[in-house]
Structure formats: structure tokens, C-alpha cells
Amino acid sequence: MFFSKDLPSPTSVFTAYASMAGYMMMIRSMAHELIPAPIQDFIYRTLRSLFFRASSSTLTLTIDDDNMGMNNEIYRAAQTYLSTKISPDAVRLRISKGHKDKHVNLYLSDGEIVNDVYEDVQLVWRFVTDGGDKKSGGGGVGGRGGGGGRRGGMDDDGRSEYFELSFDKKHKDLILSSYVPYIESKAKEIRDERRILMLHSLNSLRWESVILEHPSTFETMAMEDDLKRDVIEDLDRFIRRKEFYKRVGKAWKRGYLLYGPPGTGKSSLVAAMANYLKFDVYDLQLASVMRDSDLRRLLLATRNRSILVIEDIDCAVDLPNRVEQPVEGKHRGESQGPLTLSGLLNFIDGLWSSCGDERIIIFTTNHKDRLDPALLRPGRMDMHIYMGHCSFQGFKTLASNYLGLNDSTMPHRLYPEIERLIDGEVMTPAQVAEELMKSEDADVALEGLVNVLEKMRLKSEESNPVMMKKKESRLEMEEIRLRSDTEGSPRKNSKRFKKLVLFWT
């Protein structure tokens, strides 16, 4: 009876709580409107300093974007890293999407907290915005992860932005020596994964860029598996050997020569390498470059982690060699211009080659024998890759790409015939792909390919005098043997001879 008479009813408790909450919200709103932002910041900093002074075991690191007038790389790394650690319970985030981004990017907004654990150490991240117009919400800096143009951690409204990282003081050495480098490493991986590849081409001796969306990958390349594996292993070895190149005193670059007939996939291999490494591509047309100085300026404007491609090096321009001198007063076309082979070699393998890291230089040609030996030696073209005619293994890759015929299913009935006909230098991967594109019906497409292969093979053999002579000699020997064979019936020998003639023709 005592409790039932003296304690308030649940209804009165709820009413009182609702009234109190309403008063608090009204007071908070009035304080936000009436108290200037600088005073609000002062009260917040005072309360925060009192709290952290009470918990003296906590150390807080402040990370802003000011690094003596330059961007703070740790700030950028933290912003990228924390964008993948945002809690589903977050109530306020910044969102952005650049014209080169495929997806929207989420970043912490003012006051949001992220908890992290590193080697059993509890860490607390907090994004803080001080000063300026609080009502703007901090939405204008979502794209800063890409290293935007503002300095000193200040946004367009004059606000100061920074991260606070709090942890137990006893873990200071671990955080500085291990956790911070770990964040930088993870941020690099995230940026590489999000990176939009660009294709740069020349326009009036300036690089112009478009998004590179070439779909070629090593999985879709019609190459021999062993060659494909060798190229991938070489690329992986190059990427992970930064310290090795530094230790042996070599520039961190790699040169490749892709040679073979037209239509064998040289350009597709370049795109596959770019997609595999997440490297930009610079397409250099030497015919547009008139002087060695222009070449140096263009190549120095290329970025790290990029592929420089010089296609058809054998016929792009007539470069004077290291002994010949260009004729004065002449332009390229009238004679040999001032762009020299020495100028190209100096950038590939000379002092200028050290101006940049993680560079790949790829030359393509249809005629390797026309190249100056100075270009071919290791250090300039380290790996020579022959892109030949389509093999049966390459055909199976194309059949999987275009017709969905996989090795896991039963081989098509025409595979044995195609394997016999495609052996040797008969068709290029581009020609095979063109035939496979003519029908979505596998039977129709492969029957058409068999017909073309038979014609191409016959044409190839007719144009080869040695092959034709062997065919005629074998035909004559078989005819003599059949005529001298007295055991077989004339009718049987006649049929056998007709089959032989049909086979060779």
C-alpha cells in the first residue's frame, strides 16, 4: 500500500520525461541559435580537455591536412582507410562522387566516431570540424580523399578539419611505428582498387586524357598458358621489387617488346597488363614529336605507376642512329628530323630514366628484325614477347569468350577438326574472333570457322613452294606404288588414289 500510494504512476513518469526531453531540446536549439559558434567551440574544447585530463592514461593525436603548406599524406591515408571502417550505426556522413568515380564515396562527418582494433589495442577515431558555418554540414569536402586542392585542413567555409586518434599512452610506440604505416599501406591498396584507369594521348605536344575502359584481361587473352603465366609472373616480380631496384642501383622500370604479325593481340595485351596492374596508359606517337627536348618534356609529365606505349616502333619515324647526324635546316619528311635514337635511348636507359618509379615501357612492332640492336638489349627491352598466330589453345579461349564453350563441358564435335586445321601459322586471333562473332549458334559459328580454316590452309600451302614440291613428290610416289601393287584390286587402288588426291587438294 505504501508504494502504491507514494510512488508516481507510470503515466505521470512518462509525461514528466517527455516534458523534460522537450525542454532540453528547446534549450539546445536556443543555445545553438543564440550562442555564437566560436563560444560553442570553446565550451566543447574546455569540456573535452577536462575529460581527457581526468583520464590521464589516454593520448590523442591530431591529424590535419597541413604539412608545411602541402598535403599531409597521413591525413589522406586516414580519410581513405576510415571510409572502409564506417559503422552501420553512423548517423551523419559526407557523400561525394567525382566525374571519374564509378561509385559514391562516404566519409566521416563532424563528430562521427570510428572504433578500431590493432594488435589488441583499442583505438578511437573522431572527425572534428572547428569554426566556420556549422549549418553547412561539412558536405563540401567529401572528395578530399583524392588529395584536393585546399591546404591547411581548411574547407571553402573557413573551417578547420582534422582527425583525432585516441588510445592508451603505453601503446604510443606501437601506434607510431606500426599502426600508422599499416594505415598508409591499406589506404594505398584501397586507392589502387578504386583507381580509374586513364588513357593519355598526344594533342599538340600535350597529354589529353580519357577513361580507359578496355575490357581485355589475361583471362580473355588468346595466348598460350605458359606464355601468359610467364608475363604475369614477370609483372608481379617487378611490382614487389622496389627495394631490390633501389639496392642494386637501377631505375624502377621494366621494358617489354611485343612483336608479331598484325592482329595477334599486341594492343589487347597492353590493355590486359594495364587492367592487371591498375596502371594508366600513355600512348606516345613518335611521329608527333619533333625534337629530343619535346620528348623529354612529354615523358617527364607522365605519372608513376603508368605504362608508356610506343606502337609500331619500326615504322613510326625514321630515327637517325647514334652515329648519323640530322641534316640542318631539314624537317622530318624531307630528311631525318632532330628527334634521335640517342634521345629516345637516354630516357629509356639513361639518366632521365630515373625520373619516376613503377614505370613500364612497351614497344610493339610487326618486324623485330628492322629494329636497331641498341633498342633490343636488356635494360631497354627486358622481355621479348612473340605474339603469334592463333593456336588451338588460343582458339579454346576465344570459343569460351564468344560462344560460352568451356573446358568443363564436353568438347564440341568439331574441335578435333579445328585442332588439325589451325595448327601452324594459319589464322590470327583477330581473324578467328571475327569468324566466331558471325553467329551466336556454336554449331554455325564453328562450321564457318572450319570452312575458312580449310581455305586459309590451302592458300597458305599453295603459296609455299617447298610445301607444294613435297606434296607433288609424295603424290607421285604414291601413284607409282599403287600401280605396282598387284595384290590389291584395280578398283580398290583407284578409290584409294582418288582419296589421296582429294586429301592433298
Short mmCIF file of C-alpha atoms in Angstrom, two decimals, residues 220 222 390-405 412 414-415 418 422 427-453:
data_model
loop_
_atom_site.label_atom_id
_atom_site.label_comp_id
_atom_site.label_asym_id
_atom_site.label_seq_id
_atom_site.Cartn_x
_atom_site.Cartn_y
_atom_site.Cartn_z
CA THR A 220 40.30 -13.34 -72.14
CA ALA A 222 44.11 -15.89 -76.69
CA CYS A 390 46.22 -18.47 -83.09
CA SER A 391 46.90 -21.90 -81.64
CA PHE A 392 44.29 -24.46 -80.64
CA GLN A 393 44.68 -23.40 -77.02
CA GLY A 394 44.10 -19.79 -78.02
CA PHE A 395 41.07 -20.84 -80.05
CA LYS A 396 39.53 -22.55 -77.00
CA THR A 397 39.89 -19.29 -75.04
CA LEU A 398 38.14 -17.38 -77.82
CA ALA A 399 35.42 -20.04 -78.06
CA SER A 400 34.83 -19.63 -74.34
CA ASN A 401 34.67 -15.83 -74.67
CA TYR A 402 32.40 -15.64 -77.71
CA LEU A 403 30.35 -18.86 -77.60
CA GLY A 404 30.46 -19.88 -73.94
CA LEU A 405 32.13 -23.22 -74.74
CA HIS A 412 32.41 -29.74 -79.36
CA LEU A 414 34.29 -30.04 -84.45
CA TYR A 415 37.18 -29.50 -82.02
CA ILE A 418 39.72 -27.42 -85.85
CA ILE A 422 44.55 -24.48 -87.06
CA MET A 427 44.91 -17.52 -88.81
CA THR A 428 45.48 -14.74 -86.30
CA PRO A 429 43.39 -14.45 -83.12
CA ALA A 430 41.65 -11.41 -84.64
CA GLN A 431 40.59 -13.45 -87.69
CA VAL A 432 39.35 -16.33 -85.54
CA ALA A 433 37.41 -13.93 -83.32
CA GLU A 434 35.80 -12.36 -86.38
CA GLU A 435 34.53 -15.76 -87.55
CA LEU A 436 33.19 -16.65 -84.10
CA MET A 437 31.24 -13.39 -83.97
CA LYS A 438 29.23 -14.21 -87.09
CA SER A 439 26.72 -16.37 -85.21
CA GLU A 440 25.65 -16.95 -81.64
CA ASP A 441 24.91 -20.58 -82.54
CA ALA A 442 28.05 -22.58 -81.71
CA ASP A 443 27.45 -25.14 -84.48
CA VAL A 444 27.00 -22.50 -87.16
CA ALA A 445 29.98 -20.42 -85.98
CA LEU A 446 32.36 -23.39 -85.75
CA GLU A 447 31.29 -24.83 -89.11
CA GLY A 448 32.00 -21.45 -90.68
CA LEU A 449 35.40 -21.37 -88.96
CA VAL A 450 36.24 -24.86 -90.31
CA ASN A 451 35.42 -23.74 -93.85
CA VAL A 452 37.59 -20.64 -93.52
CA LEU A 453 40.44 -22.65 -91.98
#
